[in-house]
Structures are given as structure tokens and as C-alpha cells.
């Protein structure tokens, strides 16, 4: 991976934590502060990667082998990095991304119980040393998140998983936040939206201040 100048911010969390709602808020904050940025998502972000996303989320009668799922996630990521993320960062833009490799550790490692070492090897192969500069982890007890998400209607292939799957997803996210404190900021997503967004604003103000001081 080549040198980058913009910041790479990812937003993570389990079901119903409010990612979509808060991504719009974060994008507004960046806009108000005059930051040039690209908003994107994983899996997806390019036409090919969006096709892989559809393969991953569609419910189907054929069971999907966890290893096939893992490889599809990284195939989409390789395409997304080359086509969207790296060019934007190299052009000095920031990238705001809905999920990234921490989701792979959480869903394929935690949820599907695939070996974390195998995920690490693929991470190294696809990304080298490339990691997010900042990850906002929206955290919420699983039952509360599923209740919020349940109000949305039809469930995709991941949303149809059981409680224990999502408990493992949350545990891996929180474990990674503890292990990588420079990358992660954990946002308590259980309170009212105004409170969640005040916390996000506080974190972003620091990041924007530090980025301003560097430029
Ligand atoms: N996946 C994977 O397995 N491996 C990988 O490496 C990657 C992804 C990258 C698609 O992700 C799937 O891909 C995902 C993991 C897998 N699994 N699933 N499902 P996605 O990000 O597109 O899907 P999602 O998890 O469903 O995200 P979402 O659409 O952003 O949902 P959300 O976090 O629940 O956000 P929301 O729609 O904003 O909030 C849900 C509801 O809660 C909504 O009615 C809000 O108005 C409400 N809400 C939000 N905040 C609050 C507060 N504070 N109080 C009360 N109500 C609130």
C-alpha cells in the first residue's frame, strides 16, 4: 500500500446499533468542518464489490461455507481498497467507511468462529499494514440492538442468526477495542440519539483538531 494523506475512519457495531443513522451525522460533521471525504461501505463500495455484497447477504437454500464467506469478504475488500479507498486517501481526501476488517474479525471470527489467525493472514495479504486511523465502535447490548433492527422488516442472511452469534460478534468487537485503544473509540449507543451523537461529536472534534494541527 502506498503513502496516504487523508484519514481513514470506520464505523462498526452489531445489529441495530444505529450505524446508518450515525454515519449520516458523521458525514454532516465532516462537511460542516470543510473536510473533503468519500463515504463508502463494506462489503461493497464498487460495482463488483456490491455484487459480492449481494451474494453475501442474500438468503439462499444452499448453506454458505464460512470459509467461502470469509474469502468473499476479502475479495470485495481487495477491490474496494484498490478502486476507492486508496485513491481517495492518496488524493488527500478522508474516507468514511461503514464497516471494515474489524467486522470480519467480529462476524467471521466471532460469529462464525473461524480461526482469527487465518483472518489475520488474509488481512496481511490484502491490506499489508493498512489499518483504519479511527474506528468508532457503536456498542449496545445485543437484545436491545435486535429489538431496534427487528422493526426494519425483512431480514438478510446475517440478521437471521441467533442471539449467541451476535453475543460473540459483540464480544470480539469489545475485545479488539481493548487491544487496539489507539484505533478504537467505543460509543455507548444505548442512550437517546442526541446523547450518542454528542459523544460522537466530542470524539470527532478531537480528531479534527489533531488533523488541523498536523496540516
Ligand atoms: N459483514 C461481515 O460479515 N463481514 C465483514 O467483514 C463485513 C460485513 C464488512 C451487512 O452490514 C452485513 O455484512 C453485516 C455484517 C456483514 N451484518 N448484518 N446484518 P450492514 O452494515 O449493511 O448491516 P447492518 O448491521 O444491518 O447495519 P445498518 O443498516 O447500519 O443497521 P443499524 O446499525 O441497525 O442502523 P440504523 O438503521 O441506523 O438503526 C436501527 C434502528 O434503530 C433505526 O430504526 C433507528 O432509527 C434506531 N436508532 C438508532 N439509534 C437509536 C438510538 N440511539 N435510540 C433509539 N433508536 C435508535
Tab-separated table of C-alpha atoms and ligand atoms in Angstrom:
chain	number	residue	atom	x	y	z
A	1	UNK	CA	0.000	0.000	0.000
A	2	UNK	CA	1.295	3.441	-0.881
A	3	UNK	CA	1.520	6.564	1.312
A	4	UNK	CA	-1.738	8.244	2.245
A	5	UNK	CA	-2.586	11.727	3.351
A	6	UNK	CA	-6.289	11.635	4.253
A	7	UNK	CA	-7.705	9.894	7.330
A	8	UNK	CA	-9.472	6.548	7.150
A	9	UNK	CA	-12.413	6.403	9.583
A	10	UNK	CA	-14.536	3.298	10.035
A	11	UNK	CA	-17.811	2.804	11.884
A	12	UNK	CA	-18.572	-0.577	13.400
A	13	UNK	CA	-21.087	-2.314	15.610
A	14	UNK	CA	-23.577	-5.175	15.823
A	15	UNK	CA	-27.185	-5.289	14.710
A	16	UNK	CA	-29.384	-2.257	15.367
A	17	UNK	CA	-26.673	-0.123	16.980
A	18	UNK	CA	-27.565	2.822	14.727
A	19	UNK	CA	-24.718	2.792	12.200
A	20	UNK	CA	-26.747	4.121	9.292
A	21	UNK	CA	-28.287	6.866	11.427
A	22	UNK	CA	-24.942	7.946	12.866
A	23	UNK	CA	-22.975	7.681	9.627
A	24	UNK	CA	-25.221	10.412	8.238
A	25	UNK	CA	-24.472	12.504	11.328
A	26	UNK	CA	-20.693	11.937	10.999
A	27	UNK	CA	-20.827	12.871	7.300
A	28	UNK	CA	-22.622	16.107	8.241
A	29	UNK	CA	-19.966	16.888	10.842
A	30	UNK	CA	-17.160	16.390	8.315
A	31	UNK	CA	-18.976	18.547	5.751
A	32	UNK	CA	-19.523	21.341	8.302
A	33	UNK	CA	-15.806	21.292	9.049
A	34	UNK	CA	-14.872	21.564	5.380
A	35	UNK	CA	-13.343	18.073	5.162
A	36	UNK	CA	-13.241	16.589	1.644
A	37	UNK	CA	-14.236	12.963	2.084
A	38	UNK	CA	-15.615	9.883	0.372
A	39	UNK	CA	-18.335	7.882	2.094
A	40	UNK	CA	-18.399	4.187	1.329
A	41	UNK	CA	-19.189	0.792	2.810
A	42	UNK	CA	-18.127	-2.824	3.149
A	43	UNK	CA	-18.815	-5.236	1.778
A	44	UNK	CA	-19.335	-3.070	-1.279
A	45	UNK	CA	-18.296	0.364	-2.468
A	46	UNK	CA	-17.620	-0.571	-6.127
A	47	UNK	CA	-19.910	-2.267	-8.683
A	48	UNK	CA	-18.046	-5.587	-8.372
A	49	UNK	CA	-17.825	-5.412	-4.576
A	50	UNK	CA	-21.557	-4.559	-4.407
A	51	UNK	CA	-22.262	-7.720	-6.411
A	52	UNK	CA	-20.241	-9.690	-3.868
A	53	UNK	CA	-22.234	-7.967	-1.099
A	54	UNK	CA	-25.471	-9.143	-2.694
A	55	UNK	CA	-24.098	-12.706	-2.819
A	56	UNK	CA	-23.184	-12.471	0.869
A	57	UNK	CA	-26.462	-11.012	2.137
A	58	UNK	CA	-28.969	-12.956	0.010
A	59	UNK	CA	-30.781	-15.736	1.776
A	60	UNK	CA	-30.313	-18.992	-0.134
A	61	UNK	CA	-31.145	-22.670	0.315
A	62	UNK	CA	-27.504	-23.745	-0.189
A	63	UNK	CA	-25.608	-23.310	3.097
A	64	UNK	CA	-22.656	-20.934	2.706
A	65	UNK	CA	-19.370	-22.402	3.945
A	66	UNK	CA	-17.863	-19.983	6.499
A	67	UNK	CA	-14.519	-20.077	4.651
A	68	UNK	CA	-16.261	-19.176	1.364
A	69	UNK	CA	-17.922	-16.265	3.177
A	70	UNK	CA	-14.574	-15.113	4.559
A	71	UNK	CA	-12.885	-15.235	1.143
A	72	UNK	CA	-15.759	-13.353	-0.499
A	73	UNK	CA	-15.498	-10.613	2.153
A	74	UNK	CA	-11.786	-10.204	1.449
A	75	UNK	CA	-12.297	-10.381	-2.340
A	76	UNK	CA	-14.720	-7.459	-2.066
A	77	UNK	CA	-12.253	-5.635	0.210
A	78	UNK	CA	-9.328	-6.033	-2.218
A	79	UNK	CA	-11.427	-4.492	-4.999
A	80	UNK	CA	-12.734	-1.708	-2.769
A	81	UNK	CA	-9.282	-0.791	-1.486
A	82	UNK	CA	-7.783	-0.595	-4.950
A	83	UNK	CA	-10.660	1.201	-6.669
A	84	UNK	CA	-11.963	3.563	-3.977
A	85	UNK	CA	-10.208	3.747	-0.629
A	86	UNK	CA	-6.551	4.043	-1.627
A	87	UNK	CA	-7.104	6.535	-4.487
A	88	UNK	CA	-9.200	8.785	-2.222
A	89	UNK	CA	-6.642	8.753	0.594
A	90	UNK	CA	-3.770	9.342	-1.808
A	91	UNK	CA	-5.677	12.348	-3.208
A	92	UNK	CA	-5.756	13.778	0.320
A	93	UNK	CA	-9.432	13.003	0.940
A	94	UNK	CA	-10.736	11.358	4.062
A	95	UNK	CA	-12.626	8.088	3.778
A	96	UNK	CA	-15.646	7.362	5.957
A	97	UNK	CA	-16.392	3.654	5.723
A	98	UNK	CA	-19.387	1.706	7.044
A	99	UNK	CA	-17.604	-1.413	8.407
A	100	UNK	CA	-14.155	-2.781	7.516
A	101	UNK	CA	-11.895	-5.630	8.640
A	102	UNK	CA	-12.897	-5.369	12.301
A	103	UNK	CA	-16.309	-6.591	11.088
A	104	UNK	CA	-14.574	-9.639	9.616
A	105	UNK	CA	-12.954	-10.439	12.960
A	106	UNK	CA	-16.333	-9.917	14.670
A	107	UNK	CA	-18.680	-11.718	12.222
A	108	UNK	CA	-16.491	-14.386	10.601
A	109	UNK	CA	-14.121	-14.787	13.575
A	110	UNK	CA	-16.624	-14.326	16.423
A	111	UNK	CA	-19.965	-15.142	14.832
A	112	UNK	CA	-18.834	-17.978	12.532
A	113	UNK	CA	-15.986	-18.995	14.863
A	114	UNK	CA	-13.347	-19.066	12.124
A	115	UNK	CA	-9.727	-19.011	13.200
A	116	UNK	CA	-8.610	-15.429	13.971
A	117	UNK	CA	-5.096	-16.298	12.760
A	118	UNK	CA	-6.449	-17.179	9.295
A	119	UNK	CA	-8.260	-13.822	9.206
A	120	UNK	CA	-5.012	-12.111	10.201
A	121	UNK	CA	-3.175	-13.827	7.326
A	122	UNK	CA	-5.771	-12.648	4.806
A	123	UNK	CA	-5.684	-9.170	6.320
A	124	UNK	CA	-1.924	-9.091	5.810
A	125	UNK	CA	-2.221	-10.410	2.247
A	126	UNK	CA	-4.923	-7.945	1.169
A	127	UNK	CA	-4.013	-4.875	3.213
A	128	UNK	CA	-0.376	-5.195	4.268
A	129	UNK	CA	-0.017	-2.800	7.213
A	130	UNK	CA	-3.014	-0.684	6.163
A	131	UNK	CA	-5.438	-0.142	9.095
A	132	UNK	CA	-8.109	2.454	9.983
A	133	UNK	CA	-6.876	5.649	11.648
A	134	UNK	CA	-10.018	5.740	13.763
A	135	UNK	CA	-12.794	3.239	14.409
A	136	UNK	CA	-15.982	4.367	16.103
A	137	UNK	CA	-17.488	1.270	17.693
A	138	UNK	CA	-21.166	1.784	18.486
A	139	UNK	CA	-21.888	-0.574	21.356
A	140	UNK	CA	-25.256	-1.778	22.556
A	141	UNK	CA	-26.471	-4.890	24.425
A	142	UNK	CA	-27.445	-7.468	21.805
A	143	UNK	CA	-31.103	-7.800	22.816
A	144	UNK	CA	-31.648	-4.041	22.564
A	145	UNK	CA	-29.972	-3.940	19.133
A	146	UNK	CA	-32.039	-6.825	17.789
A	147	UNK	CA	-35.198	-5.125	19.014
A	148	UNK	CA	-34.272	-1.939	17.130
A	149	UNK	CA	-33.237	-3.883	13.995
A	150	UNK	CA	-36.366	-6.084	14.151
A	151	UNK	CA	-38.541	-3.067	13.468
A	152	UNK	CA	-36.979	-2.825	9.968
A	153	UNK	CA	-38.831	-5.751	8.337
A	154	UNK	CA	-37.280	-8.455	6.124
A	155	UNK	CA	-34.043	-9.942	7.498
A	156	UNK	CA	-30.891	-10.653	5.449
A	157	UNK	CA	-28.744	-13.792	5.825
A	158	UNK	CA	-26.751	-12.345	8.760
A	159	UNK	CA	-29.750	-10.838	10.504
A	160	UNK	CA	-31.349	-14.294	10.640
A	161	UNK	CA	-28.638	-15.578	13.011
A	162	UNK	CA	-29.336	-16.460	16.653
A	163	UNK	CA	-28.641	-14.463	19.812
A	164	UNK	CA	-25.434	-16.403	20.638
A	165	UNK	CA	-23.966	-15.442	17.229
A	166	UNK	CA	-24.481	-11.736	17.958
A	167	UNK	CA	-23.145	-12.089	21.509
A	168	UNK	CA	-19.909	-13.484	20.032
A	169	UNK	CA	-19.821	-10.634	17.480
A	170	UNK	CA	-20.127	-8.053	20.268
A	171	UNK	CA	-17.517	-9.795	22.440
A	172	UNK	CA	-14.941	-9.747	19.620
A	173	UNK	CA	-15.604	-6.077	18.862
A	174	UNK	CA	-15.136	-5.120	22.534
A	175	UNK	CA	-12.039	-7.289	22.811
A	176	UNK	CA	-10.488	-5.576	19.783
A	177	UNK	CA	-11.366	-2.152	21.210
A	178	UNK	CA	-9.464	-3.089	24.386
A	179	UNK	CA	-6.477	-4.426	22.424
A	180	UNK	CA	-6.230	-1.504	19.991
A	181	UNK	CA	-7.046	1.572	22.090
A	182	UNK	CA	-5.313	3.987	19.695
A	183	UNK	CA	-7.612	2.927	16.850
A	184	UNK	CA	-10.925	2.436	18.676
A	185	UNK	CA	-13.333	4.785	20.434
A	186	UNK	CA	-16.255	2.932	21.977
A	187	UNK	CA	-19.504	4.907	21.853
A	188	UNK	CA	-22.299	3.805	24.178
A	189	UNK	CA	-25.206	3.504	21.720
A	190	UNK	CA	-27.840	2.615	24.310
A	191	UNK	CA	-28.863	6.169	25.191
A	192	UNK	CA	-31.079	8.576	23.267
A	193	UNK	CA	-29.787	9.554	19.834
A	194	UNK	CA	-28.965	13.104	20.983
A	195	UNK	CA	-26.629	11.701	23.652
A	196	UNK	CA	-24.982	9.197	21.266
A	197	UNK	CA	-24.367	11.978	18.755
A	198	UNK	CA	-22.971	14.323	21.409
A	199	UNK	CA	-20.399	11.614	22.226
A	200	UNK	CA	-19.551	11.135	18.546
A	201	UNK	CA	-19.205	14.902	18.088
A	202	UNK	CA	-16.791	15.036	21.018
A	203	UNK	CA	-14.559	12.313	19.514
A	204	UNK	CA	-14.653	13.926	16.058
A	205	UNK	CA	-13.785	17.367	17.460
A	206	UNK	CA	-10.549	15.932	18.854
A	207	UNK	CA	-9.705	14.149	15.618
A	208	UNK	CA	-10.441	17.260	13.546
A	209	UNK	CA	-8.353	19.350	15.946
A	210	UNK	CA	-5.400	16.968	15.702
A	211	UNK	CA	-5.699	16.736	11.893
A	212	UNK	CA	-5.786	20.555	11.702
A	213	UNK	CA	-2.693	20.801	13.873
A	214	UNK	CA	-0.821	18.400	11.567
A	215	UNK	CA	-1.652	20.171	8.297
B	1	LIG	N1	-20.186	-8.272	7.286
B	1	LIG	C1	-19.408	-9.373	7.584
B	1	LIG	O1	-19.950	-10.423	7.937
B	1	LIG	N2	-18.056	-9.284	7.478
B	1	LIG	C2	-17.426	-8.152	7.087
B	1	LIG	O2	-16.201	-8.132	7.002
B	1	LIG	C3	-18.242	-7.011	6.788
B	1	LIG	C4	-19.618	-7.107	6.905
B	1	LIG	C5	-17.576	-5.749	6.348
B	1	LIG	C6	-24.101	-6.002	6.259
B	1	LIG	O3	-23.717	-4.948	7.057
B	1	LIG	C7	-23.612	-7.285	6.865
B	1	LIG	O4	-22.291	-7.595	6.408
B	1	LIG	C8	-23.496	-7.235	8.365
B	1	LIG	C9	-22.179	-7.906	8.701
B	1	LIG	C10	-21.649	-8.388	7.401
B	1	LIG	N3	-24.467	-7.991	9.002
B	1	LIG	N4	-25.619	-7.759	9.108
B	1	LIG	N5	-26.704	-7.621	9.191
B	1	LIG	P1	-24.569	-3.617	7.199
B	1	LIG	O5	-23.677	-2.718	7.949
B	1	LIG	O6	-25.055	-3.148	5.908
B	1	LIG	O7	-25.890	-4.056	8.023
B	1	LIG	P2	-26.447	-3.660	9.400
B	1	LIG	O8	-25.655	-4.206	10.514
B	1	LIG	O9	-27.837	-4.098	9.339
B	1	LIG	O10	-26.270	-2.067	9.516
B	1	LIG	P3	-27.266	-0.850	9.498
B	1	LIG	O11	-28.231	-0.910	8.365
B	1	LIG	O12	-26.409	0.359	9.564
B	1	LIG	O13	-28.100	-1.008	10.815
B	1	LIG	P4	-28.080	-0.287	12.168
B	1	LIG	O14	-26.793	-0.194	12.806
B	1	LIG	O15	-29.081	-1.044	12.896
B	1	LIG	O16	-28.554	1.225	11.922
B	1	LIG	P5	-29.875	2.039	11.874
B	1	LIG	O17	-30.757	1.551	10.752
B	1	LIG	O18	-29.399	3.400	11.873
B	1	LIG	O19	-30.624	1.809	13.316
B	1	LIG	C11	-31.589	0.815	13.538
B	1	LIG	C12	-32.880	1.438	14.148
B	1	LIG	O20	-32.580	1.978	15.431
B	1	LIG	C13	-33.474	2.589	13.321
B	1	LIG	O21	-34.859	2.488	13.379
B	1	LIG	C14	-33.003	3.843	14.078
B	1	LIG	O22	-33.908	4.911	13.940
B	1	LIG	C15	-32.985	3.341	15.501
B	1	LIG	N6	-31.989	4.021	16.363
B	1	LIG	C16	-30.732	4.370	16.036
B	1	LIG	N7	-30.115	4.953	17.078
B	1	LIG	C17	-31.012	4.970	18.093
B	1	LIG	C18	-30.967	5.434	19.437
B	1	LIG	N8	-29.870	5.988	19.976
B	1	LIG	N9	-32.064	5.267	20.186
B	1	LIG	C19	-33.182	4.685	19.679
B	1	LIG	N10	-33.294	4.232	18.428
B	1	LIG	C20	-32.219	4.370	17.629
